[in-house]
Short mmCIF file of C-alpha atoms in Angstrom, two decimals:
data_model
loop_
_atom_site.label_atom_id
_atom_site.label_comp_id
_atom_site.label_asym_id
_atom_site.label_seq_id
_atom_site.Cartn_x
_atom_site.Cartn_y
_atom_site.Cartn_z
CA MET A 1 -4.62 7.55 -10.74
CA ILE A 2 -5.74 4.44 -9.11
CA ILE A 3 -3.86 2.68 -6.91
CA LEU A 4 -3.92 -1.05 -5.66
CA GLY A 5 -2.25 -1.65 -2.55
CA VAL A 6 -2.03 -5.38 -1.11
CA ASP A 7 -1.23 -6.93 2.58
CA PRO A 8 0.29 -9.75 1.97
CA GLY A 9 -0.32 -13.23 3.90
CA THR A 10 -0.86 -16.88 3.30
CA ASN A 11 -3.90 -17.16 5.85
CA ILE A 12 -5.15 -13.64 4.75
CA THR A 13 -4.23 -11.43 2.15
CA GLY A 14 -5.48 -7.77 2.31
CA TYR A 15 -6.41 -5.32 -0.67
CA GLY A 16 -7.44 -1.67 -1.18
CA LEU A 17 -8.06 0.30 -4.28
CA ILE A 18 -8.15 3.68 -3.87
CA GLU A 19 -8.11 6.86 -6.66
CA TYR A 20 -6.08 9.82 -6.37
CA THR A 21 -6.95 12.57 -8.11
CA ASN A 22 -6.42 16.48 -7.73
CA ASN A 23 -4.73 15.87 -4.19
CA LYS A 24 -8.06 14.20 -3.32
CA PHE A 25 -8.49 10.27 -2.19
CA ARG A 26 -11.53 8.21 -2.82
CA ARG A 27 -11.95 4.59 -1.80
CA ILE A 28 -12.92 2.41 -4.47
CA SER A 29 -12.78 -1.06 -2.87
CA HIS A 30 -11.51 -2.96 -0.45
CA GLY A 31 -11.52 -6.62 0.88
CA VAL A 32 -9.73 -9.48 2.02
CA ILE A 33 -8.65 -12.79 -0.06
CA LYS A 34 -9.37 -15.74 3.10
CA LEU A 35 -7.42 -18.57 2.36
CA PRO A 36 -8.93 -21.83 3.42
CA SER A 37 -6.38 -23.73 6.12
CA SER A 38 -7.31 -27.09 4.42
CA LYS A 39 -5.62 -26.03 1.11
CA SER A 40 -1.47 -26.68 0.55
CA LEU A 41 0.65 -23.48 0.79
CA SER A 42 0.91 -23.83 -3.41
CA GLN A 43 -2.73 -23.91 -3.47
CA LYS A 44 -3.02 -21.01 -1.79
CA LEU A 45 -0.56 -19.00 -3.86
CA GLU A 46 -2.64 -19.79 -6.80
CA ILE A 47 -5.73 -18.56 -4.80
CA ILE A 48 -3.77 -15.08 -4.00
CA TYR A 49 -2.19 -14.84 -7.67
CA ASN A 50 -6.01 -15.40 -9.17
CA GLU A 51 -7.79 -13.14 -7.29
CA LEU A 52 -5.36 -10.64 -7.46
CA ASP A 53 -5.16 -11.23 -11.18
CA LYS A 54 -9.43 -10.47 -11.57
CA LEU A 55 -9.08 -7.14 -9.56
CA LEU A 56 -6.00 -6.02 -11.77
CA LYS A 57 -7.94 -6.78 -14.88
CA ARG A 58 -11.42 -5.30 -13.63
CA TYR A 59 -10.00 -2.11 -12.13
CA LYS A 60 -7.34 -1.58 -14.10
CA PRO A 61 -4.81 0.32 -11.64
CA ASP A 62 -2.12 2.60 -12.69
CA GLU A 63 0.35 1.57 -9.62
CA PHE A 64 0.38 -1.53 -7.48
CA VAL A 65 1.84 -1.23 -4.18
CA ILE A 66 3.04 -3.80 -1.35
CA GLU A 67 4.19 -4.09 1.78
CA THR A 68 8.01 -5.53 2.16
CA ALA A 69 8.73 -8.54 4.05
CA PHE A 70 9.38 -7.88 7.98
CA TYR A 71 12.04 -9.90 9.89
CA GLY A 72 10.41 -11.79 12.38
CA LYS A 73 11.19 -14.54 14.92
CA ASN A 74 9.54 -17.24 12.75
CA VAL A 75 11.66 -17.88 9.74
CA GLN A 76 9.06 -19.98 7.89
CA SER A 77 6.56 -16.99 8.48
CA VAL A 78 8.87 -14.66 6.57
CA LEU A 79 9.32 -17.19 3.82
CA LYS A 80 5.66 -17.76 3.10
CA ILE A 81 4.79 -14.01 3.18
CA GLY A 82 7.92 -13.75 0.83
CA TYR A 83 5.92 -16.55 -1.37
CA ALA A 84 2.79 -14.60 -0.84
CA ARG A 85 4.60 -11.44 -2.07
CA GLY A 86 5.99 -12.84 -4.94
CA VAL A 87 2.84 -14.44 -6.45
CA SER A 88 0.96 -10.56 -5.82
CA ILE A 89 4.05 -9.15 -7.82
CA LEU A 90 3.89 -11.43 -10.45
CA ALA A 91 -0.37 -10.92 -11.07
CA ALA A 92 1.06 -6.87 -11.07
CA ILE A 93 3.91 -7.88 -13.63
CA HIS A 94 2.00 -9.94 -16.04
CA ASN A 95 -0.60 -7.06 -15.75
CA LYS A 96 1.67 -4.68 -16.80
CA VAL A 97 1.34 -2.40 -13.93
CA PRO A 98 3.91 -0.88 -12.16
CA THR A 99 5.16 -2.07 -8.85
CA SER A 100 6.18 0.01 -5.88
CA GLU A 101 6.96 -1.72 -2.30
CA TYR A 102 7.11 0.03 1.08
CA SER A 103 8.03 -1.55 4.55
CA PRO A 104 5.64 -1.56 7.23
CA ARG A 105 7.58 1.53 8.97
CA GLU A 106 7.45 3.49 6.15
CA VAL A 107 3.30 3.12 5.49
CA LYS A 108 2.78 3.99 9.35
CA LYS A 109 4.97 6.97 9.11
CA ALA A 110 3.30 8.38 6.24
CA VAL A 111 -0.21 7.57 7.51
CA VAL A 112 0.20 7.92 10.67
CA GLY A 113 3.14 10.31 11.19
CA LYS A 114 4.74 7.62 13.43
CA GLY A 115 6.66 4.17 12.22
CA ALA A 116 5.89 2.51 15.40
CA ALA A 117 2.10 3.28 15.02
CA SER A 118 -0.34 0.40 16.50
CA LYS A 119 -2.87 -1.20 13.97
CA GLN A 120 -6.00 0.70 15.67
CA GLN A 121 -3.96 3.95 14.65
CA VAL A 122 -3.35 2.98 11.17
CA ASN A 123 -7.23 1.85 10.87
CA TYR A 124 -8.34 5.25 12.64
CA MET A 125 -6.00 7.64 9.90
CA VAL A 126 -7.03 5.14 6.92
CA THR A 127 -11.00 5.77 8.31
CA LEU A 128 -10.20 9.39 8.37
CA ILE A 129 -7.89 10.26 5.14
CA LEU A 130 -10.99 8.54 2.83
CA ASN A 131 -13.91 9.72 4.86
CA SER A 132 -14.82 6.35 5.65
CA LYS A 133 -16.60 6.83 9.17
CA LYS A 134 -19.49 4.34 8.22
CA ILE A 135 -17.27 1.36 7.05
CA LYS A 136 -15.57 -0.89 9.87
CA PHE A 137 -12.64 -1.90 7.86
CA LYS A 138 -10.85 -5.22 8.94
CA PRO A 139 -6.88 -4.94 9.86
CA ASP A 140 -5.55 -6.50 6.66
CA GLU A 141 -8.18 -3.82 4.53
CA SER A 142 -7.03 -0.84 6.16
CA ASP A 143 -3.27 -2.10 6.08
CA ALA A 144 -3.98 -2.45 2.42
CA LEU A 145 -5.43 0.72 2.09
CA ALA A 146 -2.69 2.58 4.21
CA ILE A 147 -0.06 1.28 1.74
CA ALA A 148 -2.01 2.96 -1.35
CA LEU A 149 -2.03 5.85 0.55
CA CYS A 150 1.46 6.12 1.40
CA HIS A 151 2.21 5.76 -2.22
CA ALA A 152 -0.12 8.38 -3.13
CA PHE A 153 1.46 10.55 -0.37
CA ARG A 154 5.21 9.84 -1.84
CA LEU A 155 3.62 10.66 -5.45
CA LYS A 156 2.52 13.95 -4.56
CA ALA A 157 5.31 14.90 -2.33
CA PRO A 158 8.09 16.23 -4.46
CA SER A 159 11.44 14.58 -3.89
CA PHE A 160 14.11 16.91 -1.99
CA LYS A 161 18.06 16.49 -2.54
CA LYS A 162 19.91 17.43 0.58
CA SER A 163 21.07 20.84 0.57
CA LYS A 164 24.44 21.93 2.44
CA SER A 165 23.10 25.43 2.92
CA TRP A 166 19.92 27.52 2.68
CA LYS A 167 21.17 29.24 -0.72
CA GLU A 168 21.35 26.09 -1.98
CA PHE A 169 18.09 24.88 -0.86
CA ILE A 170 16.65 27.95 -2.21
CA ASN A 171 18.31 27.81 -5.69
CA ALA A 172 16.93 24.32 -5.65
CA ASN A 173 13.25 24.89 -4.68
CA PRO A 174 12.29 28.63 -5.85
CA GLU A 175 8.50 27.75 -5.65
CA ARG A 176 9.03 26.96 -2.02
CA VAL A 177 9.73 30.92 -1.79
CA ILE A 178 7.47 33.34 -0.54
CA LYS A 179 8.14 36.62 -1.65
#
């Protein structure tokens, strides 16, 4: 399964493609879409759409994942990221790729183990998980790869219904019981 992760932004949009097969991860591609400050917002959004459309057509991912908008102090920034998210998701939809989204906290918790992890911790764990010690990821690249990894972890983890008792848990999950 090929997963395209996107860290949206109107100055820099990061992307990362991974392959997840047989519980193993392989980095396929990563990079950033640098958006010129001389361009208007609508021109930047067109660039994001076109670049992601090219990636989607080239790599034909099975899944598209993107970070949800977070609430910041600057409403204008949140709105602009929302626009970048919108054109990113639209590119995936136009290419008929299923989309999912995760909050920054969910991504950090899945990759690092704690939701308040720093960018450096995320970068370190992405490098470790993808066995890419010789590569120096830019923060937006490692964030996008982390989003893709988070999705892969969610796919491989069985979904559990909360049980009221051990007996109910065992009955619902017999494969997890060692006899």
